[in-house]
Each structure stands twice: as structure tokens, then as C-alpha cells.
Short mmCIF file of C-alpha atoms in Angstrom, two decimals:
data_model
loop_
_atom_site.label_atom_id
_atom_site.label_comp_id
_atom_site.label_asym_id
_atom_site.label_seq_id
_atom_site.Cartn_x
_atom_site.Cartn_y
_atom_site.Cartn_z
CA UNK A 16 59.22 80.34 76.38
CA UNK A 17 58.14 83.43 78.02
CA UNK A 18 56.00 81.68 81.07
CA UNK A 19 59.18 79.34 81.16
CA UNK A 20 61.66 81.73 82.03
CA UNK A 21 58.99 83.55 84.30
CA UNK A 22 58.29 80.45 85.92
CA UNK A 23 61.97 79.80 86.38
CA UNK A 24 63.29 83.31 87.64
CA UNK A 25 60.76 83.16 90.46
CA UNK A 26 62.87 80.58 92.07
CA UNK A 27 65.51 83.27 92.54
CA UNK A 28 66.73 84.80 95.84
CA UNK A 29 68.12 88.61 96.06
CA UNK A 30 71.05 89.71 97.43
CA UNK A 31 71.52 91.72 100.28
CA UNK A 32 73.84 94.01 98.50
CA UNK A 33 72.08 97.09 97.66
CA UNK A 34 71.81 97.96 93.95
CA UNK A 35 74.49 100.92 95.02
CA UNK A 36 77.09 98.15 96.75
CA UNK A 37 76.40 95.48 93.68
CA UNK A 38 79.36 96.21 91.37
CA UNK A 39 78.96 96.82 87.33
CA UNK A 40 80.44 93.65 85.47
CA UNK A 41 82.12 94.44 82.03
CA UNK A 42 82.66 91.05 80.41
CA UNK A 43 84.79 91.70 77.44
CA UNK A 44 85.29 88.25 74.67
CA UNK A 45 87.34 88.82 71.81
CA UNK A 46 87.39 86.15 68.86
CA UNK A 47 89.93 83.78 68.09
CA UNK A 48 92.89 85.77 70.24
CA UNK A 49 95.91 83.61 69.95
CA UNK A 50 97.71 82.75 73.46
CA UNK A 51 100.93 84.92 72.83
CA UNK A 52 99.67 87.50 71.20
CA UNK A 53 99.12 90.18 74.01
CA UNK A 54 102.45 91.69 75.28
CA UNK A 55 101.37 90.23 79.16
CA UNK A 56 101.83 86.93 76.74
CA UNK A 57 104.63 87.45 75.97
CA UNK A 58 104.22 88.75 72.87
CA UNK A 59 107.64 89.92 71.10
CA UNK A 60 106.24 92.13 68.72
CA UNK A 61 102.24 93.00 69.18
CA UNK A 62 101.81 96.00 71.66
CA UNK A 63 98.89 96.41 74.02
CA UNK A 64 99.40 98.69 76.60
CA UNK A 65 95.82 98.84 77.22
CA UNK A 66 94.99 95.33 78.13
CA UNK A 67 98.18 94.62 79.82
CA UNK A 68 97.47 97.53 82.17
CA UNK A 69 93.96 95.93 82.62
CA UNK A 70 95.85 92.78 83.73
CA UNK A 71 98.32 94.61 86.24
CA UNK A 72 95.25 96.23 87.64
CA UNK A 73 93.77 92.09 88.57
CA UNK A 74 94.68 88.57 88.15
CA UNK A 75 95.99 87.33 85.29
CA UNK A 76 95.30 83.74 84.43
CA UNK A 77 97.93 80.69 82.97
CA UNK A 78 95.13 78.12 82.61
CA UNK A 79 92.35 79.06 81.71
CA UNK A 80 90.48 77.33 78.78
CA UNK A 81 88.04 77.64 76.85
CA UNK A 82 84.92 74.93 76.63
CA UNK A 83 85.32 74.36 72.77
CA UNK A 84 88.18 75.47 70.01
CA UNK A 85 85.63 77.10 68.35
CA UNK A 86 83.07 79.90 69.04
CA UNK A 87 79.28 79.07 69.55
CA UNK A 88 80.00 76.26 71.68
CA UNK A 89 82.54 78.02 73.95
CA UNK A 90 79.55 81.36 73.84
CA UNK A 91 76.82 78.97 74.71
CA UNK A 92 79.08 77.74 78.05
CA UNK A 93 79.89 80.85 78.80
CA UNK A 94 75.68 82.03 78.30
CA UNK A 95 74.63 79.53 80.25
CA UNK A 96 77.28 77.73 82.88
CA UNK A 97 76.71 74.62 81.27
CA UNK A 98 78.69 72.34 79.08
CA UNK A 99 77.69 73.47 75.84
CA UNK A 100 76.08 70.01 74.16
CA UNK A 101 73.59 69.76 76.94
CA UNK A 102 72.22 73.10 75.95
CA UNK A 103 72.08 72.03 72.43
CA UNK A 104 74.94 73.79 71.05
CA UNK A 105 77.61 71.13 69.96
CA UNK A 106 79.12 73.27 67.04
CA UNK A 107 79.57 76.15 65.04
CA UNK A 108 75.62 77.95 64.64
CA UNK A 109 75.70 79.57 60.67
CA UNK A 110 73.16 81.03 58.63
CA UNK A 111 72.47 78.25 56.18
CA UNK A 112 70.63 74.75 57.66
CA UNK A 113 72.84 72.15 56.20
CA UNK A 114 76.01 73.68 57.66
CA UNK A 115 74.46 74.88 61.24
CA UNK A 116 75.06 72.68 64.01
CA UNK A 117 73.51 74.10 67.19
CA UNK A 118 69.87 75.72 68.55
CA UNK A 119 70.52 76.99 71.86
CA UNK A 120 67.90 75.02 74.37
CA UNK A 121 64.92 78.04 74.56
CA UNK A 122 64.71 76.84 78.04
CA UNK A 123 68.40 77.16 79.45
CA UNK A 124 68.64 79.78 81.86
CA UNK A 125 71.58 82.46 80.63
CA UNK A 126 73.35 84.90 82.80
CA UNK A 127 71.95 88.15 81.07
CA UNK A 128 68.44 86.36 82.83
CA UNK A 129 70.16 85.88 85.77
CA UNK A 130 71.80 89.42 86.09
CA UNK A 131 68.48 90.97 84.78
CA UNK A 132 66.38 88.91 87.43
CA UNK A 133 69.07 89.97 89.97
CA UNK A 134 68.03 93.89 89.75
CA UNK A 135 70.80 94.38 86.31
CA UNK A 136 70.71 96.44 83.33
CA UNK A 137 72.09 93.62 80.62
CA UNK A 138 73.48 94.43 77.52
CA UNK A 139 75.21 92.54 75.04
CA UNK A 140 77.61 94.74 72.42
CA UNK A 141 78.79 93.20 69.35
CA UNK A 142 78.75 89.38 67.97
CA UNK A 143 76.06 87.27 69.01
CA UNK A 144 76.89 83.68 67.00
CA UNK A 145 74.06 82.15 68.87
CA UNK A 146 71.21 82.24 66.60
CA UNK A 147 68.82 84.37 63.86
CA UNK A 148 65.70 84.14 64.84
CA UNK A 149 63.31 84.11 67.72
CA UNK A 150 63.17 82.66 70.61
CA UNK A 151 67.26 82.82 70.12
CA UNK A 152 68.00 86.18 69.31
CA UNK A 153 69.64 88.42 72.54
CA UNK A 154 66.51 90.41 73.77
CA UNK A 155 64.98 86.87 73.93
CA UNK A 156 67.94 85.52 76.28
CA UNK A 157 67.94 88.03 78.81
CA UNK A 158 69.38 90.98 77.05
CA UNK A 159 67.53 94.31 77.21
CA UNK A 160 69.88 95.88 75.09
CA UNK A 161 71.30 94.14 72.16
CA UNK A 162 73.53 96.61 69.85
CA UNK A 163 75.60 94.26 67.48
CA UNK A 164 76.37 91.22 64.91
CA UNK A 165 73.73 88.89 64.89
CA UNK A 166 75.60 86.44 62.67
CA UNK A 167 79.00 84.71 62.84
CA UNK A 168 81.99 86.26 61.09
CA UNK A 169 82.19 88.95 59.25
CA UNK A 170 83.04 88.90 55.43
CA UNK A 171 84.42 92.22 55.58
CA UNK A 172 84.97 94.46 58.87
CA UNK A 173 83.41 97.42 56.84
CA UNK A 174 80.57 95.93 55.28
CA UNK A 175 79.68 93.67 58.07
CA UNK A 176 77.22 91.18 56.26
CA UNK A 177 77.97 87.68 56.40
CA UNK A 178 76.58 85.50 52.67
CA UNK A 179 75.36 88.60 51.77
CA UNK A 180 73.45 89.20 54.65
CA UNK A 181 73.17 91.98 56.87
CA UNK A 182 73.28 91.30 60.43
CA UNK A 183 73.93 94.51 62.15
CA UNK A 184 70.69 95.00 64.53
CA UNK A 185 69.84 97.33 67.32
CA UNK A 186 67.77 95.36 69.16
CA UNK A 187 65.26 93.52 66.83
CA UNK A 188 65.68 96.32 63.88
CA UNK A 189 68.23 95.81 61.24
CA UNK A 190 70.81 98.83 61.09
CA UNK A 191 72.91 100.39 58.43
CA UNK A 192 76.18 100.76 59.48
CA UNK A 193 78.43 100.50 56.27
CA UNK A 194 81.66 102.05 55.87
CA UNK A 195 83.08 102.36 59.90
CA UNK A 196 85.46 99.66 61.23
CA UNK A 197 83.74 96.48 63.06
CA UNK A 198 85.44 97.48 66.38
CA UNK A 199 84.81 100.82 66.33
CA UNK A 200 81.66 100.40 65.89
CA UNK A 201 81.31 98.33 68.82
CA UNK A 202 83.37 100.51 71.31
CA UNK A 203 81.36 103.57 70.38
CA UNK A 204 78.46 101.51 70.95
CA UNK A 205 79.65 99.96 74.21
CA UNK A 206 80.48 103.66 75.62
CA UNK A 207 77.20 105.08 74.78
CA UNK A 208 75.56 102.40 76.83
CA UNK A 209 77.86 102.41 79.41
CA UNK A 210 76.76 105.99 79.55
CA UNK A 211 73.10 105.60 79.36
CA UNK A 212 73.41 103.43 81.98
CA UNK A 213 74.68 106.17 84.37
CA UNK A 214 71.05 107.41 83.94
CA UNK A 215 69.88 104.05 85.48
CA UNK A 216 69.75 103.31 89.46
CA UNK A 217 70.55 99.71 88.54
CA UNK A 218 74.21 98.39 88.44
CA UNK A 219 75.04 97.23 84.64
CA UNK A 220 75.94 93.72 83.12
CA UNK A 221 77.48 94.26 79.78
CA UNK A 222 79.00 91.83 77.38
CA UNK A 223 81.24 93.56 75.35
CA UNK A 224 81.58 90.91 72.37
CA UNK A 225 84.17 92.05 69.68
CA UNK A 226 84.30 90.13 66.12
CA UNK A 227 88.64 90.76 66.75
CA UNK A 228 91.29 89.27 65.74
CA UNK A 229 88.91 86.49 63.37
CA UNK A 230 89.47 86.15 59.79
CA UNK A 231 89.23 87.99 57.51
CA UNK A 232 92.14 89.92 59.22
CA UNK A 233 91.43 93.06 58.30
CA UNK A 234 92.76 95.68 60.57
CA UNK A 235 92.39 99.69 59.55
CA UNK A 236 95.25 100.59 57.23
CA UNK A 237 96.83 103.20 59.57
CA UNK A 238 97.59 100.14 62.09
CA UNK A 239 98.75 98.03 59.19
CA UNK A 240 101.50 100.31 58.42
CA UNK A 241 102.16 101.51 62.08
CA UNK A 242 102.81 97.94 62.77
CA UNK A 243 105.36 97.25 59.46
CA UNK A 244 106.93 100.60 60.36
CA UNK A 245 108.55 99.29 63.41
CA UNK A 246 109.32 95.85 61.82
CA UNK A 247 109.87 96.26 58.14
CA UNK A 248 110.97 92.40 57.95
CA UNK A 249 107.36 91.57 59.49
CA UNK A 250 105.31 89.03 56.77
CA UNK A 251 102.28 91.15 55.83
CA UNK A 252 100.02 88.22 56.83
CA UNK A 253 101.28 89.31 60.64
CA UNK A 254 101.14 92.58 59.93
CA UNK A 255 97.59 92.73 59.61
CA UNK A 256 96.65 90.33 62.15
CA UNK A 257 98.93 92.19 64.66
CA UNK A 258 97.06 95.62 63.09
CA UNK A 259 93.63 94.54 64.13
CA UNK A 260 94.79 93.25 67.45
CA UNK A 261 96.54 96.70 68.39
CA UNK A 262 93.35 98.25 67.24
CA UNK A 263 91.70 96.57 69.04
CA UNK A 264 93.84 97.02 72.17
CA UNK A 265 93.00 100.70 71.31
CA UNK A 266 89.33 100.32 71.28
CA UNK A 267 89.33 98.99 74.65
CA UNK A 268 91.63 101.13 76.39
CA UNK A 269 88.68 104.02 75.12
CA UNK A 270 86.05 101.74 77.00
CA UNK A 271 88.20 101.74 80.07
CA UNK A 272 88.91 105.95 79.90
CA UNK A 273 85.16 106.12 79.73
CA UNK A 274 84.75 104.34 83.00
CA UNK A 275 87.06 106.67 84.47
CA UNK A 276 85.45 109.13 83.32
CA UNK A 277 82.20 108.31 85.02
CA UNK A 278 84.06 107.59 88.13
CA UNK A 279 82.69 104.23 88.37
CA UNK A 280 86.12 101.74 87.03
CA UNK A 281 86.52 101.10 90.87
CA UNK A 282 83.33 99.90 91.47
CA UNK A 283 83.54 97.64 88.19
CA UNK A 284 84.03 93.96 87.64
CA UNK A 285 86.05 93.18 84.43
CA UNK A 286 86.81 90.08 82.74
CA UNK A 287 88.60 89.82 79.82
CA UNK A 288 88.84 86.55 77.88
CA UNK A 289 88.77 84.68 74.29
CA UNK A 290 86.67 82.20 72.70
CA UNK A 291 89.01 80.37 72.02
CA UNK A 292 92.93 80.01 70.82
CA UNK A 293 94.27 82.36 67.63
CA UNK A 294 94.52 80.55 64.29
CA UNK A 295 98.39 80.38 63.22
CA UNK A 296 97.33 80.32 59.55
CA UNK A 297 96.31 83.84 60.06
CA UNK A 298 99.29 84.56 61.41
CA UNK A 299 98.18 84.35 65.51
CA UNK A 300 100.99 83.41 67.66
CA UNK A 301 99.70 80.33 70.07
CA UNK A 302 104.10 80.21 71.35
CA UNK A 303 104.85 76.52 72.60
CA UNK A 304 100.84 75.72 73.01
CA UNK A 305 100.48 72.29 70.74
CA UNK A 306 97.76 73.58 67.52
CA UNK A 307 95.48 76.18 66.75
CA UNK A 308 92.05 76.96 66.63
CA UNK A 309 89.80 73.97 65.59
CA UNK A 310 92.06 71.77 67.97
CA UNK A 311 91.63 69.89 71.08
CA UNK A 312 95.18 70.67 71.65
CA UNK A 313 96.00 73.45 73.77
CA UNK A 314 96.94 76.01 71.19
CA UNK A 315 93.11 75.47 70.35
CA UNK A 316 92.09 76.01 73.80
CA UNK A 317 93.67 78.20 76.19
CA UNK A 318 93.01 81.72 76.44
CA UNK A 319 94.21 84.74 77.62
CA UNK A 320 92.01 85.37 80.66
CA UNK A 321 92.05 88.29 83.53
CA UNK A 322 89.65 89.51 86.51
CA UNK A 323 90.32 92.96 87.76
CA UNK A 324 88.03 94.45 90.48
CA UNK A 325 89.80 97.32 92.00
CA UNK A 326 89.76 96.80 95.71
CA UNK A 327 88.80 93.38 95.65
CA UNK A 328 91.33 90.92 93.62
CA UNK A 329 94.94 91.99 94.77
CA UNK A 330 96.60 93.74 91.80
CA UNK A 331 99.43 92.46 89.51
CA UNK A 332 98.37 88.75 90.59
CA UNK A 333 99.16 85.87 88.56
CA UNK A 334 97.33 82.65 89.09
CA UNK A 335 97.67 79.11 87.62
CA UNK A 336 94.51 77.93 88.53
CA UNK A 337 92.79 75.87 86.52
CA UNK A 338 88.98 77.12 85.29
CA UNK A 339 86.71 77.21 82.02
CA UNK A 340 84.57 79.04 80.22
CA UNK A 341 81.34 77.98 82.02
CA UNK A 342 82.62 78.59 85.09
CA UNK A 343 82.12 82.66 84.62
CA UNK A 344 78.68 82.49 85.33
CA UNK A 345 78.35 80.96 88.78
CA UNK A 346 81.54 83.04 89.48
CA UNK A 347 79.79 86.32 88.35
CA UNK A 348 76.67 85.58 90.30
CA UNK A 349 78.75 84.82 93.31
CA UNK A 350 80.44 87.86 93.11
CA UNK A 351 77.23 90.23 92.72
CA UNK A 352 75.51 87.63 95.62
CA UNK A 353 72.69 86.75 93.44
CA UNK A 354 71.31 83.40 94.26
CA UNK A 355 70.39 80.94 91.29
CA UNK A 356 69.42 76.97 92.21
CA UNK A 357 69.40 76.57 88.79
CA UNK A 358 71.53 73.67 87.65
CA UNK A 359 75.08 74.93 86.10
CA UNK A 360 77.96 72.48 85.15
CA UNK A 361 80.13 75.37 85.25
CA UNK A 362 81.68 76.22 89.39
CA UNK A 363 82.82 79.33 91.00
CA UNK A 364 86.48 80.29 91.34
CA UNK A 365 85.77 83.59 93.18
CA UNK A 366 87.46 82.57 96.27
CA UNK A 367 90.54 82.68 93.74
CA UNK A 368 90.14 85.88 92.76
CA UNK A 369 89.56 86.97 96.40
CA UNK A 370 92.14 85.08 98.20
CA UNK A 371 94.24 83.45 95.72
CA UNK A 372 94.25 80.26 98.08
CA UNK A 373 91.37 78.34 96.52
CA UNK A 374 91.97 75.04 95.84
CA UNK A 375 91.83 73.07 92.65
CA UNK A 376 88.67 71.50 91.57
CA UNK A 377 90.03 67.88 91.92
CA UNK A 378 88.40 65.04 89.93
CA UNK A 379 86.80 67.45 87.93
CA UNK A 380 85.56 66.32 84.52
CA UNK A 381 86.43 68.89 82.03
CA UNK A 382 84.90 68.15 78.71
CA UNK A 383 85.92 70.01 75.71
CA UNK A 384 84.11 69.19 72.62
CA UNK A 385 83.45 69.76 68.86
CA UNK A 386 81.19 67.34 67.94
CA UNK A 387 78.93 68.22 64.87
CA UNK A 388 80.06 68.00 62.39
CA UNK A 389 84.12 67.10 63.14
CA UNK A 390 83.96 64.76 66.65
CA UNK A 391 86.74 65.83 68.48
CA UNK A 392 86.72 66.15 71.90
CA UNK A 393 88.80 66.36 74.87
CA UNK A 394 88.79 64.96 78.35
CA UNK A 395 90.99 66.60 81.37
CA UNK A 396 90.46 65.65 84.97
CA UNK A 397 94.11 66.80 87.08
CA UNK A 398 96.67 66.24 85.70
CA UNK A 399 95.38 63.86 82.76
CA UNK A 400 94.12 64.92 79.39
CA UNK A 401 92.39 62.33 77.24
CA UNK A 402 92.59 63.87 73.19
CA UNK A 403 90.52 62.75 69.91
CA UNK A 404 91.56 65.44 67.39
CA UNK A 405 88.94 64.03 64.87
CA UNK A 406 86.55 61.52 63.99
CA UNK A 407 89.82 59.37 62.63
CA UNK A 408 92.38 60.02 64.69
CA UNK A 409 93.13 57.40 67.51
CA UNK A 410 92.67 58.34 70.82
CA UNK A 411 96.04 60.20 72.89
CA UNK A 412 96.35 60.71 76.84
CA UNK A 413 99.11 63.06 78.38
CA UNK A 414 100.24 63.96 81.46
CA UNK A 415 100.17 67.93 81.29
CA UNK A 416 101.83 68.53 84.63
CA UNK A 417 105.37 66.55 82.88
CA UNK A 418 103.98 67.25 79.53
CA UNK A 419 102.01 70.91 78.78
CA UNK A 420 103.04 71.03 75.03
CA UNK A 421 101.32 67.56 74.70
CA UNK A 422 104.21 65.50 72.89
CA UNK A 423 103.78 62.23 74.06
CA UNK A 424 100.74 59.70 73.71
CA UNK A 425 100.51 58.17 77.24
CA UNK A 426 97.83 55.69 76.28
CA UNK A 427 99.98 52.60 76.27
CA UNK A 428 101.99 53.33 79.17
CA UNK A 429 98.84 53.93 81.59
CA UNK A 430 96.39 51.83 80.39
CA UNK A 431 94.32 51.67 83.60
CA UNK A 432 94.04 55.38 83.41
CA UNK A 433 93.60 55.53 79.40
CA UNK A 434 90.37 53.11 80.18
CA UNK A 435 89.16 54.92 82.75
CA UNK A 436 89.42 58.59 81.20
CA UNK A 437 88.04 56.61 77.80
CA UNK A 438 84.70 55.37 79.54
CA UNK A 439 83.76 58.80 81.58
CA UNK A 440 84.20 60.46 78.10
CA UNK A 441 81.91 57.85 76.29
CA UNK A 442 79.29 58.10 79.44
CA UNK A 443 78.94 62.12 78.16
CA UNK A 444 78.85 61.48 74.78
CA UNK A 445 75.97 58.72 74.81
CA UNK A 446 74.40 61.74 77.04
CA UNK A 447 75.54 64.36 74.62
CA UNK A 448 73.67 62.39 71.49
CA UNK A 449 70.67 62.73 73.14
CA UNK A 450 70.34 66.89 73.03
CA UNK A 451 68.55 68.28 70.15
CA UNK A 452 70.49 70.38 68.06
CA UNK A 453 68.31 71.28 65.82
CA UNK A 454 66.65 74.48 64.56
CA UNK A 455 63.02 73.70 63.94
CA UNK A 456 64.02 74.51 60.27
CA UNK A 457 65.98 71.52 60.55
CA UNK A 458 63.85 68.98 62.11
#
């Protein structure tokens, strides 16, 4: 894999930014955030003073999606700028073979390899999802720092193994970091990089990956009891989740201070995004948004997404425009000038962020998939959204510019259009089938 990626890389032009001009790029994910559950939401009762003022400070997002309703696939887009079945990642990646459905390609160019080849210190802090072993752990993907969860989800935020294993690592060495709180553990982690990296004449690329708000909900009790404090009628079950989401809003606004601190926020690039939509049966609020996690609905698949770059994107900016997951990476690239003729599925919406005048990507195939195990998958091009919730459900089309909460099946009324949308999404899954998913374990 090694003289691949060499070979690869080579092709790459530099920027003519100097390493001083590039900007730092903090790309913060959190797991299974549901759509109105950040105050800039909407949210009625959740507080996060921290990531709304991240939001003022940039452009907040309306329509953004994610590339899957669930988390490896959406990671794997966002890793490599591709749609996430042609990189061999068509479902969830878990620890034991018969319920694993993904090997990330060990050829796919990621953006930690393209931020790394563009003059970067790369770092990824906290949940991987994306595989155990070599040649698809993080340091082999890019990363040269990898401080985190190697596995999926946690069974316990404390404890952090997953089936009784323990998948804390710093770099390729197994850690022992029982007793402190998931995402504390990954802020202090994230700050003490972000501060290493002072000591570095290379701009940073960090991915700032929490495990929060994902079951099991368990937030620290002191947020738990802040929360049912100021609503005493509030169900525990959103209590907790609302707990570990303020907790988390805490833990980032301590990542932001630090790059104060250091006098370097202005000439940072953050994103903040989810994996994918909040899961309402542990108590995540997705407001009108059809569904929930696991859903090709949009409840399962838009997220709350902003860009600040002080100086650069006009603050307190809203913006309706319509990108993905995959499309960070050729945006990121754009905006530190690096130049990669790789292929990428995924296109850049920096003019957006720049201008706010950049036109939608019309006739645009977005393809939003499950597929291994559960088949469902998910068509939009404009205004038109072709739906298969499962392997039995029928097929549904809507119109989400008359219909956004995704009430009424279409297919019988346009049946032109329900043909057409039908055919494109069977031309991608015949080339979907043909990826290996596989982990050589599995062959």
C-alpha cells in the first residue's frame, strides 16, 4: 500500500500559499447529533452557547446532508470525497466478521494524505469507525497523529471498550484511559495537540471526532441534573441525552478558548458537522425532519453543518445550499489551494462560503445509501428525491421543494420522472455490487 500512496501523492501540485498564509483546518464530527438539538436549531430546551457562537462567527447551513444515516459510510465519504460504496464501505464497519460490512479500499486516497502531502500536520482525535487493523488503522490513512477510539461505539463513556474490547490507542499502542469521561478525554487530547502543533512550522489538519451524543447516552451526572434543574417536567431519557450534548457543547467551547489562546482562531478553518441525524428513541429531537437515524428520510440525514473562517466567510450567514458529506474534501483542499487530480465524487462549495452566490449543483446525483446489510437507499437530484427505506418497502418519490417533511409518495403522479430517478439509481447499484467489501478475514 505504501508504494501506492507514494506513487499516487507524487501526482500532486503545491500551493503557492506559503505554509504561514495556508490556514489551520479544525474539522469537528460529532455522532448521531439530532437536527434540532443545538439552540441555532432551534432547540427549545438544549443550550449551547458554544457552538451557536461558532455558527454566528460563519455560515450556517439548512441543507446539508449527510452521505449515509449511519456512521462508517457517511466517515468513509467524508475520508475520501467519494461516495462511500465505491470505496468499499457500504455499511456499518464492527469488530466481529459476520456483522461488519465495510473494508475501506487500501488504495483510496483520504484527505489526512492529501493535507499531509500538501505540507500539513494531520491528526485525527477521537472515534475512528473505519477499521482495526492494518493497512486501515489512522496512521495508515494519512494520519500522523492518531489519539482516540479505534472501534465504533462505546459501551460505556467511562470504560470505553466496545465487546469487551479496548480500543483506546495513541497511535498504534493501546492506552489505559479508564475512569475520565469519553469527551473529555478527547478535548484534552485535541488541545494538547493543537498545542504541540504550535511547535511545528507546518499549518495543522485536525479531525476532532467526538463519540457525542450516540447511545449509550451517558452524559456526566453534574449535566444530568443541571439540565432537570431547569426543567423538572423533562423525561429523564432527554435529560441525559440533552446532558451529554451540553457537555459536549462545553468541551468544544474549551477547544475554541485554546485557539484564542494561541492567537491563531483567525487564521483557522472550522467545520462543524454530524454523521448523521439524532436517534429520537434516545430522546434526539430531529423537529418536523420525516425519521431518525437509520432512515433515508431526512430526519436520518440532515445535519447540523457550519464553516467559520474569520475574515473569509461573512459572519452570521445563513445558507440553503445544498452539499454532502463528500463534498468537504475537495472544498478543504480548495480552500488551502492544494491541488489533487485524484478522482473525488464529492465537489467544492467554497465559492459559497466565500461569496454566498454559488450556484446549485444542478442535475447532480446525490446517492445516499445503506446497503449491507438493510438496502435502503436514497436518490436526490433538484428538487426530486427517490426513497427505498428497506429491502421491502416499495419505492417513494417527493418533491422536497413543495414537500420537505416528505408526506406524499409522488411515484404515481410523475411516472416519467419516478422511471427515470428509478434507472440512474439501479445504474449505481449494479456499480455499487461490484466493490469489495470485504475484510480479508472475510473473504
Amino acid at each position: 500500500m505504501t508504494k501506492i500512496l507514494i506513487s499516487l501523492l507524487t501526482l500532486f501540485s503545491f500551493s503557492c500559499l506559503s505554509a504561514a498564509e495556508k490556514p489551520n483546518i479544525l474539522f469537528i464530527m460529532v455522532d448521531d447529533l439530532g437536527y434540532r438539538d443545538l439552540s441555532a436549531y432551534g432547540s427549545a430546551d438544549i443550550e449551547t452557547p458554544h457552538i451557536d457562537q461558532l455558527m454566528k462567527d460563519g455560515m450556517r447551513f439548512t441543507q446539508f446532508t449527510a452521505n449515509s444515516c449511519v456512521c462508517s459510510p457517511s466517515r468513509a465519504a467524508f475520508l475520501t470525497g467519494r461516495n462511500q460504496d465505491l470505496v468499499g464501505v457500504p455499511g456499518v464497519v464492527r469488530t466481529h466478521d459476520n456483522n461488519s460490512w465495510g473494508y475501506l479500499d487500501p488504495k483510496a486516497i483520504t484527505i489526512a494524505n492529501a493535507f499531509q502531502q500538501g505540507n500539513y500536520r494531520t491528526s485525527l482525535i477521537g472515534k475512528w469507525h473505519l477499521g482495526l487493523k492494518s493497512p486501515n488503522r489512522p496512521n495508515d490513512r494519512g494520519f500522523e497523529i492518531f489519539h482516540g477510539f479505534l472501534g465504533d461505539m462505546m459501551d460505556d463513556y467511562w470504560e470505553h471498550t466496545r465487546h469487551g474490547n479496548a480500543y483506546m490507542y495513541k497511535n498504534n499502542d493501546r492506552i489505559e484511559t479508564k475512569g475520565t469521561h469519553a469527551t473529555d478525554l478527547f478535548t484534552n487530547w485535541a488541545i494538547e495537540e493543537i498545542k504541540s502543533a504550535q511547535q511545528d512550522q507546518r499549518p495543522f489538519f485536525q479531525f476532532l471526532s467526538y463519540n457525542a451524543p450516540h447511545d449509550p447516552i451517558h452524559p456526566p451526572e453534574d449535566y444530568f441534573q443541571k439540565f432537570k434543574k431547569r426543567y423538572p417536567n423533562a423525561t429523564d431519557k432527554r435529560a441525559k441525552i440533552a446532558g451529554l450534548i451540553e457537555h459536549l457543547d462545553y468541551s468544544i467551547g474549551r477547544v475554541l478558548e485554546t485557539l484564542k489562546k494561541l492567537k491563531i482562531k483567525n487564521n483557522t478553518l472550522i467545520v462543524f458537522t454530524s454523521d448523521n441525524g439524532g436517534k429520537i428513541k434516545y430522546g434526539a429531537d430531529n423537529g418536523e425532519l420525516r425519521a431518525d437515524k437509520t432512515n433515508m428520510y431526512e430526519g436520518g440525514l440532515r445535519v447540523c453543518t457550519s464553516v467559520t473562517w474569520p475574515g473569509k466567510i461573512t459572519a452570521a450567514s445563513v445558507s440553503d445550499f445544498k452539499a454532502m458529506t463528500m463534498d468537504f474534501m475537495p472544498t478543504l483542499i480548495d480552500a488551502a489551494e492544494i491541488k489533487y487530480p485524484g478522482k473525488m465524487d464529492g465537489k467544492s462549495f467554497l465559492p459559497e462560503l466565500m461569496s454566498a452566490s454559488q450556484n446549485e449543483f444542478k442535475k447532480r446525483q446525490q446517492f445516499y445509501t445503506w446497503l449491507q446489510k438493510y438496502k435502503k437507499h436514497a436518490l436526490r437530484i433538484d428538487q426530486w428525491k427517490l426513497v427505498k427505506n428497506s429491502a421491502k418497502d416499495k419505492y417513494e418519490l417527493f418533491d422536497m421543494e413543495k414537500d420537505p417533511l416528505e408526506a406524499k409518495d409522488l411515484s404515481k403522479t410523475f411516472p416519467e420522472k419516478f422511471g427515470e430517478m428509478r434507472k440512474i439509481m439501479n445504474s449505481y447499484l449494479k456499480k455499487a455490487d461490484h466493490v469489495n467489501w470485504k475484510r480479508p478475514s472475510q473473504q
